[in-house]
Amino acid sequence: MDKLTSMRVFVKATDLGSFAAAADALQMSPQMVAKHIASLETQLGIVLLNRTTRRQSLTDVGRGYYDRCKIVLAEVEAADSLAFDMHTQPRGTLKVSAPVTFGTFCLPQFVTRFLSAYPDMSIDLSLSDRFIDPLEKGIEVMIRIGELEDSSLIARPLAPYRLIACASPDYLAKRGTPANVQELAKHDCLIYASWTAATQCRWRFTRNGKSEEVIIDGRFRCNDWKALLHAARAGLGITLGPESVLSSEIKAGRLIPVLQEYQGPARPMHVLYPSLRNPTIKLRSFVDELIAEFGIAQ
């Protein structure tokens, strides 16, 4: 017999004073109550209850065992309650991986709101543009930009990561504003090195369904887009960067969009997580909130 069940039966029979009362409370027969207590006594090699036809009473050893059983059962109930709470209320630490630029500029405000809404949650955010093995690194949720490789991970789409071209007012005053994509070849462009390992860098735009590509060049190339943003503000050249970040720079007047009649590149973006039969509530809550914030508009 299951020992925890037998302990519960023993405590209930002691509390209620009879096997019959315990049987009614536990919805089992008095004979089954007797079997559970006999099983405990056999395992322990002691008598827990003195029983007569009219009454029952704890032995000295039975009294000590009863007290300990109540402590054990209370701890089991507390553990069950904690597991239930963790399944129904987001809590604990969630390990998240995201691309550097998106994680630096777009995620902080979202994470702040998420943690305010779920005070028992913590976020461990790791920024990297490399695709990593989530199981190897203990990552529970990944945000990735670009085409997905075949994977056993569940992938849910977010809004595309759209890029636009901008430059500072000072730069455009000195060098002029490009009238079309090919004129970018005459300008200093700020090159995000992570997008290309080749010596030549190409930017592609679309207008009226037709794609146009240009080889661009510039005096500043970097694998951290934050540095390119600072360079663009300082008038060093034209940057191609995420619309979600540059929109605030444009609104503030620090940068001016160019080639607005064209659509810049758009890269697919997804949130990925391991395929689990029952994902934790903390993972589901984060993914649902992320999709609500950055998902594709319906």
Coordinates of N, CA and C in Angstrom, one line a residue, residues 94 96 102-103 105-118 123 125 143 285-294:
L94 N 13.3 33.0 -15.8 CA 13.2 32.6 -17.2 C 14.4 33.1 -18.0
V96 N 16.3 33.9 -21.3 CA 15.9 34.4 -22.6 C 17.1 34.8 -23.4
F102 N 18.1 44.2 -31.2 CA 16.7 44.1 -30.7 C 16.6 44.0 -29.2
G103 N 17.5 43.2 -28.6 CA 17.5 43.1 -27.2 C 17.9 44.4 -26.4
F105 N 17.6 47.7 -27.7 CA 16.7 48.8 -28.0 C 15.3 48.5 -27.7
C106 N 14.8 47.3 -28.0 CA 13.4 47.0 -28.0 C 12.9 46.2 -26.8
L107 N 13.7 45.4 -26.3 CA 13.3 44.5 -25.2 C 13.2 45.2 -23.8
P108 N 14.1 46.1 -23.4 CA 14.1 46.6 -22.1 C 12.8 47.1 -21.6
Q109 N 12.1 47.9 -22.3 CA 10.8 48.5 -21.9 C 9.8 47.3 -21.7
F110 N 9.8 46.4 -22.7 CA 8.9 45.2 -22.6 C 9.2 44.4 -21.3
V111 N 10.4 44.1 -21.1 CA 10.8 43.3 -19.9 C 10.4 44.1 -18.6
T112 N 10.6 45.4 -18.6 CA 10.2 46.2 -17.4 C 8.7 46.0 -17.1
R113 N 7.9 46.2 -18.2 CA 6.4 46.0 -18.0 C 6.1 44.6 -17.6
F114 N 6.7 43.6 -18.2 CA 6.4 42.2 -17.9 C 6.7 41.9 -16.4
L115 N 7.9 42.3 -15.9 CA 8.3 42.1 -14.5 C 7.4 42.8 -13.5
S116 N 6.9 44.0 -14.0 CA 6.0 44.7 -13.1 C 4.7 44.0 -13.0
A117 N 4.3 43.4 -14.0 CA 3.0 42.6 -14.0 C 3.1 41.3 -13.3
Y118 N 4.3 40.7 -13.3 CA 4.5 39.4 -12.6 C 5.7 39.6 -11.6
I123 N 13.9 37.7 -15.1 CA 14.4 37.4 -16.4 C 15.9 37.5 -16.5
L125 N 18.5 37.7 -19.2 CA 18.5 37.9 -20.7 C 20.0 37.9 -21.2
I143 N 14.6 34.7 -29.2 CA 14.1 35.5 -30.2 C 15.2 35.6 -31.3
S285 N 3.4 32.6 -20.4 CA 3.0 34.0 -20.1 C 4.0 34.9 -20.9
F286 N 5.3 34.6 -20.9 CA 6.3 35.5 -21.5 C 6.1 35.5 -23.0
V287 N 5.9 34.3 -23.6 CA 5.7 34.2 -25.1 C 4.4 34.9 -25.5
D288 N 3.3 34.7 -24.7 CA 2.0 35.4 -25.1 C 2.2 36.9 -25.0
E289 N 2.8 37.4 -24.0 CA 3.0 38.8 -23.8 C 3.9 39.4 -24.9
L290 N 4.9 38.6 -25.3 CA 5.9 39.0 -26.3 C 5.1 39.1 -27.7
I291 N 4.3 38.1 -28.0 CA 3.6 38.2 -29.2 C 2.6 39.3 -29.3
A292 N 1.9 39.6 -28.1 CA 1.0 40.7 -28.0 C 1.7 42.0 -28.3
E293 N 3.0 42.1 -27.9 CA 3.7 43.4 -28.0 C 4.4 43.5 -29.4
F294 N 5.0 42.4 -29.9 CA 5.8 42.5 -31.1 C 5.2 41.6 -32.2

